[in-house]
Amino acid sequence: MKERILVIDDEREMLENIERVLRRADYHVATLSNPLHLEEALRKHSPHLVLTDLKMPGKDGLAVLDEIAKTLPATPVIMLTAFATFESAVAAMKKGAVDYIPKPFTNEQLMVVIEKALRERRLREENLSLRQKLGTLYGLDNFVGNSPRIRQALELVRKVASTEANILIQGESGTGKELIARILHMNSRRKDGPFVPVDCASLPQELLESELFGHEKGAFTDATASRPGIFEYANGGTIFLDEIGDMPLALQVKLLRVLQERQVRHLGSNRLIHVDVRVISATNRNLKAAVEEKAFREELFYRLNVIAVDLPPLRMREGDVALLARHFLSQFAKSSPRLIRGFSASALQMLEGYFWPGNVRELQNVIERAVALADGEFIEPNDLPESLRGRIEHRPAAPAFANSSLIYKEAKQKWLEDFDRQYLKNVLIQHGGNVSRAAQQSGIDRKTIHRMLAKYGLGRDEFHEEAPGEANGAETSGGV
């Protein structure tokens, strides 16, 4: 679509010259020699850009600016004038003009200013459209789930999203902690600011400190230039500190100081920089227990945990497996060359009976795989991973719980651990001990698999095949 430009000038020759230049550049051009008819011209042409003379009888360029600001506030205005003084330029820019061209000007000068103004308008419109889409995508109503525990968590999110309180999101890996963090951001007054996620478990202490707080040139061996930290990039927005429980103790002290003082200091500098950020953190660890074990600073825990949002694992979200499975199916089926209508009763029963150690992330992975493999209109059991089918078939019997709540809790925990151990062994046997391939199929991230191996005292060498590319702790690139 041609962009529409309205040119306003009481000099007929100027109007004709500008119109000729703009039409050659393939713009749709309307001209107006009498600014008193501006209201009608705006209504008729709805321009994307207005060029107006500053000095005109009846209504000058500043009055034109005022009227456009009321009628079409998103429309940029460029001033044209033979009276190029600093004072008039300042007045026009203060009124909202995006640029200012003194007469006489060349065609090239005119086109440079016009193209710059229209390019900036397009960027603003694209940003607005993107933010509207993000607002829709991260609306609370779009969070899939109807179980009592997830409704309770979402109601808390609804209440606290508009506040400035720091929030700690707790839940197992794959439960949707970052999604909740993005929902909190997009439903806060900071939604027009940046959302910056940081994985506290993926970087060593020195690099993480530099990433968070920035550094000066020469602060360490590879610091060849000064660089701002993530707290500065997130100024006016939200920082999401994922896996906060894995942050080294020494760095926790520095983070606590930043949260208390709202100031950061680059590595290698004594200068304090004020920052305005909201901090949302997440963990799959029991931070209270970590505090008791002196593995996490108590002051930082209470500073982060102003409000706690607990996300239940998928196995405790009654009825949500089917809802989520259908949701992911509708997403992935759009790109499938075959028409896939839904799940067979047996496949759906198998999905609902599975334990989902990788939670929602694992379910999403399973549905994407099933859509790729399905031959018919419905997902069948054979389209589901063998490890999932095997786990259902060899599901351990539920323990006979006693009346004591403590015995119930302990027995249930042992049952869940036996369940996880057996599943881990099955999926690793299937992939010959290759953690990356096991992670890719199961939807469980590699860090979680390594933690489970350590927890249950299992070694990869027990599963018949050394994982290619994973010797000496290296990972292959194919994992999740």
Coordinates of C-alpha atoms in Angstrom, one line a residue:
M1 CA 0.0 0.0 0.0
K2 CA 1.3 3.5 -0.9
E3 CA 1.9 5.7 2.1
R4 CA -0.2 8.9 2.1
I5 CA 1.5 12.3 2.5
L6 CA -0.4 15.5 3.0
V7 CA 1.5 18.7 2.0
I8 CA 0.3 22.1 3.4
D9 CA 1.7 25.4 2.0
D10 CA 0.2 28.6 0.9
E11 CA 2.7 28.9 -2.0
R12 CA 1.2 27.0 -5.0
E13 CA 4.5 26.6 -6.8
M14 CA 6.0 24.9 -3.7
L15 CA 3.1 22.6 -3.4
E16 CA 3.4 21.5 -7.1
N17 CA 7.2 20.9 -6.8
I18 CA 6.9 18.8 -3.7
E19 CA 4.0 16.8 -5.1
R20 CA 6.0 16.0 -8.3
V21 CA 9.0 14.8 -6.3
L22 CA 6.9 12.6 -4.0
R23 CA 4.8 11.1 -6.8
R24 CA 8.0 10.1 -8.5
A25 CA 9.0 8.3 -5.3
D26 CA 5.7 6.4 -5.5
Y27 CA 3.9 8.1 -2.6
H28 CA 0.2 9.0 -2.6
V29 CA 0.2 12.8 -2.3
A30 CA -2.6 15.3 -1.3
T31 CA -2.0 19.0 -1.2
L32 CA -3.7 21.8 0.7
S33 CA -3.1 25.5 0.1
N34 CA -5.5 26.8 2.7
P35 CA -4.8 25.4 6.2
L36 CA -8.3 26.5 7.3
H37 CA -9.6 23.4 5.5
L38 CA -7.2 21.1 7.5
E39 CA -10.0 19.2 9.3
E40 CA -11.7 18.2 6.1
A41 CA -8.3 17.2 4.5
L42 CA -7.3 15.0 7.5
R43 CA -10.7 13.3 7.4
K44 CA -10.6 12.7 3.7
H45 CA -7.0 11.6 3.3
S46 CA -6.0 10.2 6.7
P47 CA -2.3 10.8 5.9
H48 CA 0.6 8.8 7.2
L49 CA 2.8 11.9 7.2
V50 CA 2.2 15.7 7.0
L51 CA 4.5 18.3 5.7
T52 CA 3.4 21.8 6.6
D53 CA 4.8 25.3 6.1
L54 CA 5.4 27.2 9.4
K55 CA 4.3 30.7 8.3
M56 CA 0.9 30.8 6.7
P57 CA -2.1 33.2 6.8
G58 CA -5.1 32.2 8.8
K59 CA -3.5 29.2 10.6
D60 CA 0.3 28.8 11.1
G61 CA 2.3 25.5 11.3
L62 CA 2.1 25.4 15.1
A63 CA -1.7 25.5 15.0
V64 CA -1.6 22.8 12.4
L65 CA 0.5 20.7 14.8
D66 CA -2.0 21.2 17.5
E67 CA -5.0 20.1 15.4
I68 CA -3.1 17.0 14.0
A69 CA -2.2 16.0 17.6
K70 CA -5.8 16.0 18.5
T71 CA -7.2 14.3 15.4
L72 CA -4.3 11.9 14.3
P73 CA -1.9 11.8 17.2
A74 CA 0.2 9.0 15.6
T75 CA 0.9 11.0 12.4
P76 CA 4.4 12.6 12.2
V77 CA 4.7 16.2 11.1
I78 CA 7.6 17.8 9.3
M79 CA 8.0 21.6 9.3
L80 CA 8.9 23.5 6.1
T81 CA 9.8 27.2 6.4
A82 CA 11.9 30.0 4.9
F83 CA 12.2 31.5 8.4
A84 CA 14.7 29.1 9.8
T85 CA 15.5 30.4 13.2
F86 CA 16.6 28.4 16.2
E87 CA 13.6 29.6 18.2
S88 CA 11.1 28.5 15.6
A89 CA 12.7 25.1 15.3
V90 CA 12.6 24.6 19.1
A91 CA 9.0 25.7 19.3
A92 CA 8.0 23.3 16.5
M93 CA 9.9 20.4 18.0
K94 CA 8.3 21.1 21.4
K95 CA 4.9 21.0 19.8
G96 CA 5.6 17.6 18.4
A97 CA 7.2 18.0 15.0
V98 CA 9.5 15.1 14.1
D99 CA 11.8 17.2 11.9
Y100 CA 12.4 20.6 10.5
I101 CA 13.6 21.7 7.0
P102 CA 14.6 25.2 6.1
K103 CA 13.8 26.5 2.6
P104 CA 15.3 26.3 0.1
F105 CA 16.1 22.6 0.2
T106 CA 17.1 20.0 -2.4
N107 CA 15.0 17.1 -3.5
E108 CA 17.5 14.8 -1.9
Q109 CA 17.3 16.6 1.4
L110 CA 13.5 16.4 1.3
M111 CA 13.5 12.7 0.6
V112 CA 16.0 11.8 3.3
V113 CA 13.9 13.6 6.0
I114 CA 10.6 12.1 4.7
E115 CA 11.9 8.5 4.5
K116 CA 13.4 8.8 8.0
A117 CA 10.1 10.0 9.4
L118 CA 8.1 7.3 7.7
R119 CA 10.6 4.6 8.7
E120 CA 10.3 5.6 12.3
R121 CA 6.5 5.6 12.0
R122 CA 6.5 2.1 10.6
L123 CA 8.8 0.9 13.5
R124 CA 6.4 2.4 16.0
E125 CA 3.5 0.7 14.4
E126 CA 5.3 -2.6 14.3
N127 CA 6.3 -2.3 18.0
L128 CA 2.7 -1.4 18.9
S129 CA 1.4 -4.4 17.0
L130 CA 4.0 -6.7 18.6
R131 CA 3.2 -5.4 22.1
Q132 CA -0.5 -6.0 21.4
K133 CA 0.2 -9.5 20.3
L134 CA 2.4 -10.1 23.3
G135 CA -0.3 -8.7 25.5
T136 CA -2.7 -11.2 24.0
L137 CA -0.3 -14.1 24.1
Y138 CA 0.6 -13.5 27.7
G139 CA -2.9 -12.7 29.0
L140 CA -4.0 -14.6 32.0
D141 CA -7.0 -16.0 30.1
N142 CA -4.6 -17.7 27.7
F143 CA -2.9 -19.8 30.4
V144 CA -4.1 -23.4 29.7
G145 CA -5.3 -25.1 32.9
N146 CA -8.4 -25.5 34.9
S147 CA -7.3 -27.6 37.9
P148 CA -8.0 -26.1 41.4
R149 CA -4.3 -25.7 42.2
I150 CA -3.5 -23.9 38.9
R151 CA -6.5 -21.7 39.3
Q152 CA -5.3 -20.7 42.7
A153 CA -1.9 -19.8 41.4
L154 CA -3.3 -17.8 38.5
E155 CA -5.6 -15.9 40.9
L156 CA -2.6 -14.9 42.9
V157 CA -0.8 -13.8 39.7
R158 CA -3.8 -11.7 38.7
K159 CA -3.7 -9.9 42.1
V160 CA 0.0 -9.2 42.3
A161 CA 0.9 -8.5 38.6
S162 CA 0.2 -4.8 38.9
T163 CA 2.2 -4.3 42.1
E164 CA 5.9 -3.7 42.4
A165 CA 6.5 -6.5 44.8
N166 CA 9.4 -9.0 44.1
I167 CA 8.0 -12.4 43.3
L168 CA 9.5 -15.9 43.8
I169 CA 8.0 -18.6 41.5
Q170 CA 8.5 -22.1 42.8
G171 CA 8.0 -25.3 40.9
E172 CA 9.6 -28.3 39.2
S173 CA 11.4 -27.9 35.9
G174 CA 9.0 -27.7 33.0
T175 CA 6.0 -26.3 35.0
G176 CA 6.0 -23.0 33.2
K177 CA 7.8 -20.6 35.6
E178 CA 9.2 -18.4 32.8
L179 CA 5.7 -18.2 31.2
I180 CA 4.3 -17.0 34.5
A181 CA 7.1 -14.4 34.8
R182 CA 6.3 -13.1 31.4
I183 CA 2.6 -12.9 32.3
L184 CA 3.4 -11.0 35.4
H185 CA 5.5 -8.5 33.3
M186 CA 3.0 -8.1 30.5
N187 CA 0.2 -7.4 33.1
S188 CA 2.2 -4.8 35.0
R189 CA 2.8 -1.1 34.6
R190 CA 6.3 -2.1 33.2
K191 CA 4.9 -3.9 30.2
D192 CA 6.3 -1.3 27.8
G193 CA 9.8 -1.8 29.3
P194 CA 12.1 -4.7 28.7
F195 CA 11.8 -8.2 30.1
V196 CA 15.2 -9.7 30.5
P197 CA 15.6 -13.4 31.5
V198 CA 18.9 -14.6 33.2
D199 CA 19.7 -18.3 33.7
C200 CA 21.7 -18.2 37.0
A201 CA 22.7 -21.8 36.6
S202 CA 24.3 -21.6 33.2
L203 CA 27.2 -19.2 33.8
P204 CA 30.2 -19.4 36.2
Q205 CA 30.3 -16.8 39.0
E206 CA 32.7 -14.3 37.2
L207 CA 30.7 -14.3 34.0
L208 CA 27.3 -14.1 35.8
E209 CA 28.5 -11.1 37.8
S210 CA 29.6 -9.3 34.7
E211 CA 26.4 -10.1 32.9
L212 CA 24.3 -8.8 35.8
F213 CA 26.2 -5.7 36.8
G214 CA 28.4 -4.8 33.8
H215 CA 32.1 -4.2 33.7
E216 CA 34.7 -1.6 32.8
K217 CA 37.5 -2.0 30.2
G218 CA 40.3 -4.0 31.8
A219 CA 38.3 -5.2 34.7
F220 CA 39.4 -8.8 33.9
T221 CA 41.5 -10.5 31.2
D222 CA 38.9 -10.5 28.4
A223 CA 37.3 -7.2 29.2
T224 CA 38.5 -5.3 26.1
A225 CA 35.7 -2.7 26.3
S226 CA 33.2 -1.4 28.9
R227 CA 29.8 -3.0 28.9
P228 CA 26.6 -2.3 30.8
G229 CA 25.0 -5.1 32.8
I230 CA 21.6 -6.7 32.5
F231 CA 20.2 -4.5 35.3
E232 CA 20.9 -1.4 33.2
Y233 CA 19.4 -3.0 30.1
A234 CA 16.3 -3.9 32.1
N235 CA 15.9 -0.4 33.5
G236 CA 12.2 0.5 33.6
G237 CA 11.3 -3.2 33.1
T238 CA 11.6 -6.6 34.7
I239 CA 14.5 -9.0 35.3
F240 CA 13.7 -12.7 35.6
L241 CA 16.3 -14.5 37.6
D242 CA 15.8 -18.2 36.7
E243 CA 17.3 -21.0 38.8
I244 CA 18.1 -18.4 41.5
G245 CA 18.8 -21.2 43.9
D246 CA 22.0 -22.1 41.9
M247 CA 23.5 -18.6 42.3
P248 CA 26.9 -18.7 44.2
L249 CA 26.8 -17.4 47.7
A250 CA 29.4 -14.6 47.1
L251 CA 27.2 -13.3 44.3
Q252 CA 24.1 -13.5 46.4
V253 CA 25.6 -10.8 48.7
K254 CA 26.1 -8.4 45.8
L255 CA 22.6 -9.1 44.4
L256 CA 21.1 -8.3 47.9
R257 CA 23.0 -5.0 48.0
V258 CA 21.6 -4.1 44.5
L259 CA 18.1 -4.9 45.5
Q260 CA 18.4 -2.9 48.7
E261 CA 20.0 0.2 47.2
R262 CA 18.6 0.1 43.7
Q263 CA 22.1 0.8 42.4
V264 CA 24.7 -1.2 40.5
R265 CA 28.4 -0.9 40.2
H266 CA 30.4 -2.1 37.2
L267 CA 33.2 -4.5 37.8
G268 CA 36.4 -2.4 37.9
S269 CA 34.5 0.8 38.8
N270 CA 33.5 2.7 41.9
R271 CA 30.7 4.7 40.2
L272 CA 27.2 3.8 41.3
I273 CA 24.4 3.7 38.7
H274 CA 20.8 4.0 39.7
V275 CA 18.4 1.3 38.3
D276 CA 14.7 0.9 38.4
V277 CA 13.8 -2.8 37.9
R278 CA 11.3 -5.3 39.2
V279 CA 12.8 -8.6 40.1
I280 CA 11.0 -11.9 39.5
S281 CA 12.9 -15.0 40.4
A282 CA 12.3 -18.7 40.0
T283 CA 13.6 -22.0 41.4
N284 CA 13.0 -25.7 41.4
R285 CA 14.8 -26.0 44.7
N286 CA 13.5 -25.8 48.3
L287 CA 15.0 -22.4 49.2
K288 CA 13.8 -22.6 52.8
A289 CA 15.8 -25.8 53.2
A290 CA 18.7 -24.2 51.4
V291 CA 18.6 -21.3 53.9
E292 CA 18.7 -23.7 56.8
E293 CA 21.6 -25.5 55.3
K294 CA 23.5 -22.2 54.8
A295 CA 23.4 -22.7 51.0
F296 CA 21.3 -19.7 50.4
R297 CA 21.4 -16.3 52.2
E298 CA 18.4 -15.8 54.4
E299 CA 18.2 -12.0 53.8
L300 CA 18.2 -12.5 50.0
F301 CA 15.5 -15.2 50.4
Y302 CA 13.1 -12.8 52.2
R303 CA 14.0 -10.0 49.8
L304 CA 13.1 -12.1 46.8
N305 CA 10.2 -14.0 48.4
V306 CA 7.9 -11.0 49.1
I307 CA 5.2 -13.0 47.3
A308 CA 5.5 -16.7 46.5
V309 CA 3.7 -18.3 43.5
D310 CA 3.8 -22.1 43.7
L311 CA 3.3 -23.9 40.4
P312 CA 2.1 -27.5 40.8
P313 CA 3.6 -30.3 38.8
L314 CA 1.5 -31.6 35.9
R315 CA 0.8 -34.9 37.8
M316 CA -1.1 -32.8 40.4
R317 CA -3.2 -30.8 37.9
E318 CA -6.2 -33.0 37.7
G319 CA -7.8 -32.8 34.2
D320 CA -5.2 -30.4 32.7
V321 CA -3.3 -33.1 30.8
A322 CA -6.1 -33.5 28.3
L323 CA -6.6 -29.7 28.0
L324 CA -2.9 -29.1 27.4
A325 CA -2.6 -32.0 25.0
R326 CA -5.4 -30.6 22.8
H327 CA -3.9 -27.1 23.1
F328 CA -0.5 -28.3 21.8
L329 CA -2.2 -30.5 19.2
S330 CA -4.0 -27.4 17.8
Q331 CA -0.7 -25.6 17.6
F332 CA 1.4 -28.2 15.9
A333 CA -1.3 -29.5 13.6
K334 CA -1.3 -26.2 11.8
S335 CA 2.1 -26.9 10.3
S336 CA 1.3 -30.6 9.6
P337 CA 0.7 -31.7 6.0
R338 CA -2.0 -34.1 7.3
L339 CA -5.3 -33.3 8.9
I340 CA -5.2 -34.4 12.5
R341 CA -8.5 -34.1 14.4
G342 CA -7.6 -35.3 17.9
F343 CA -6.6 -38.3 20.0
S344 CA -8.0 -41.8 20.1
A345 CA -9.5 -42.7 23.4
S346 CA -6.7 -45.1 24.2
A347 CA -4.0 -42.5 23.4
L348 CA -5.7 -39.9 25.6
Q349 CA -6.1 -42.4 28.4
M350 CA -2.4 -43.2 28.1
L351 CA -1.5 -39.5 28.3
E352 CA -3.7 -38.9 31.3
G353 CA -2.2 -42.0 33.0
Y354 CA 1.4 -41.0 32.6
F355 CA 3.4 -39.4 35.4
W356 CA 5.0 -36.6 33.5
P357 CA 8.3 -36.1 35.3
G358 CA 9.2 -33.4 32.8
N359 CA 5.9 -31.7 33.3
V360 CA 4.3 -29.4 30.7
R361 CA 7.5 -29.1 28.7
E362 CA 7.7 -32.9 28.3
L363 CA 4.0 -33.1 27.3
Q364 CA 4.6 -30.4 24.6
N365 CA 7.5 -32.4 23.3
V366 CA 5.5 -35.6 23.2
I367 CA 2.6 -34.0 21.3
E368 CA 4.9 -32.4 18.8
R369 CA 6.5 -35.8 18.1
A370 CA 3.1 -37.5 17.9
V371 CA 1.9 -35.0 15.3
A372 CA 5.0 -35.6 13.2
L373 CA 4.6 -39.4 13.3
A374 CA 0.8 -39.7 13.0
D375 CA -0.5 -41.4 9.9
G376 CA -4.2 -41.0 10.5
E377 CA -6.7 -38.4 11.6
F378 CA -6.2 -39.3 15.3
I379 CA -3.1 -39.6 17.5
E380 CA -2.8 -43.3 18.4
P381 CA -0.8 -45.0 21.2
N382 CA 1.8 -46.1 18.6
D383 CA 2.5 -42.4 17.9
L384 CA 3.5 -41.9 21.5
P385 CA 7.1 -42.5 22.7
E386 CA 8.0 -46.1 23.6
S387 CA 9.4 -44.9 26.9
L388 CA 6.0 -43.4 27.8
R389 CA 4.1 -46.6 26.8
G390 CA 6.6 -48.7 28.7
R391 CA 6.3 -46.7 31.8
I392 CA 2.5 -46.9 31.8
E393 CA 2.7 -50.7 31.3
H394 CA 5.2 -51.1 34.2
R395 CA 3.7 -48.6 36.5
P396 CA 4.4 -49.6 40.1
A397 CA 1.4 -50.4 42.3
A398 CA 0.3 -47.6 44.6
P399 CA 1.3 -48.3 48.2
A400 CA -1.3 -49.2 50.8
F401 CA -1.2 -46.0 52.8
A402 CA -1.8 -46.0 56.6
N403 CA -4.0 -43.5 58.3
S404 CA -1.0 -41.5 59.6
S405 CA -0.4 -38.4 57.4
L406 CA 3.3 -38.7 58.0
I407 CA 3.4 -42.4 56.9
Y408 CA 1.2 -41.4 53.9
K409 CA 3.6 -38.6 52.9
E410 CA 6.7 -40.8 53.3
A411 CA 5.2 -43.7 51.4
K412 CA 4.0 -41.5 48.6
Q413 CA 7.4 -39.9 48.3
K414 CA 9.1 -43.3 48.0
W415 CA 6.6 -44.4 45.4
L416 CA 7.2 -41.2 43.4
E417 CA 11.0 -41.7 43.6
D418 CA 10.8 -45.3 42.5
F419 CA 8.6 -44.1 39.6
D420 CA 11.2 -41.5 38.5
R421 CA 14.1 -43.9 38.9
Q422 CA 12.5 -46.5 36.7
Y423 CA 11.6 -44.1 34.1
L424 CA 15.1 -42.6 34.0
K425 CA 16.6 -46.0 33.6
N426 CA 14.1 -46.9 30.8
V427 CA 14.7 -43.8 28.7
L428 CA 18.5 -44.0 29.1
I429 CA 18.6 -47.7 28.2
Q430 CA 16.6 -46.9 25.1
H431 CA 19.2 -44.3 24.0
G432 CA 22.3 -46.2 25.2
G433 CA 23.1 -43.7 28.0
N434 CA 23.1 -40.6 25.7
V435 CA 21.7 -37.9 27.9
S436 CA 21.2 -35.4 25.1
R437 CA 19.0 -37.8 23.1
A438 CA 17.1 -38.9 26.2
A439 CA 16.5 -35.2 27.0
Q440 CA 15.3 -34.5 23.5
Q441 CA 12.8 -37.3 23.5
S442 CA 11.5 -37.0 27.0
G443 CA 11.2 -33.2 27.1
I444 CA 13.2 -33.2 30.3
D445 CA 16.2 -30.8 30.2
R446 CA 19.7 -32.2 30.5
K447 CA 20.4 -30.5 33.8
T448 CA 17.4 -32.2 35.4
I449 CA 18.5 -35.6 34.0
H450 CA 22.0 -35.1 35.5
R451 CA 20.5 -34.1 38.8
M452 CA 18.3 -37.2 38.8
L453 CA 21.3 -39.4 38.0
A454 CA 23.2 -38.0 40.9
K455 CA 20.2 -38.3 43.2
Y456 CA 19.6 -41.9 42.4
G457 CA 23.3 -42.9 42.3
L458 CA 23.1 -43.9 38.6
G459 CA 25.9 -43.7 36.1
R460 CA 25.7 -43.4 32.3
D461 CA 28.1 -46.3 32.0
E462 CA 25.3 -48.6 33.3
F463 CA 23.4 -48.2 30.1
H464 CA 25.6 -50.1 27.6
E465 CA 26.8 -47.2 25.4
E466 CA 29.0 -44.2 25.9
A467 CA 27.1 -41.1 24.9
P468 CA 28.8 -39.7 21.7
G469 CA 30.2 -36.2 22.4
E470 CA 29.5 -36.5 26.1
A471 CA 32.7 -38.0 27.3
N472 CA 34.4 -36.0 30.1
G473 CA 31.1 -34.1 30.8
A474 CA 30.7 -32.5 27.3
E475 CA 27.2 -32.3 25.9
T476 CA 26.1 -32.9 22.3
S477 CA 24.2 -30.2 20.5
G478 CA 21.0 -32.1 20.0
G479 CA 19.6 -31.8 23.5
V480 CA 16.9 -29.7 24.9

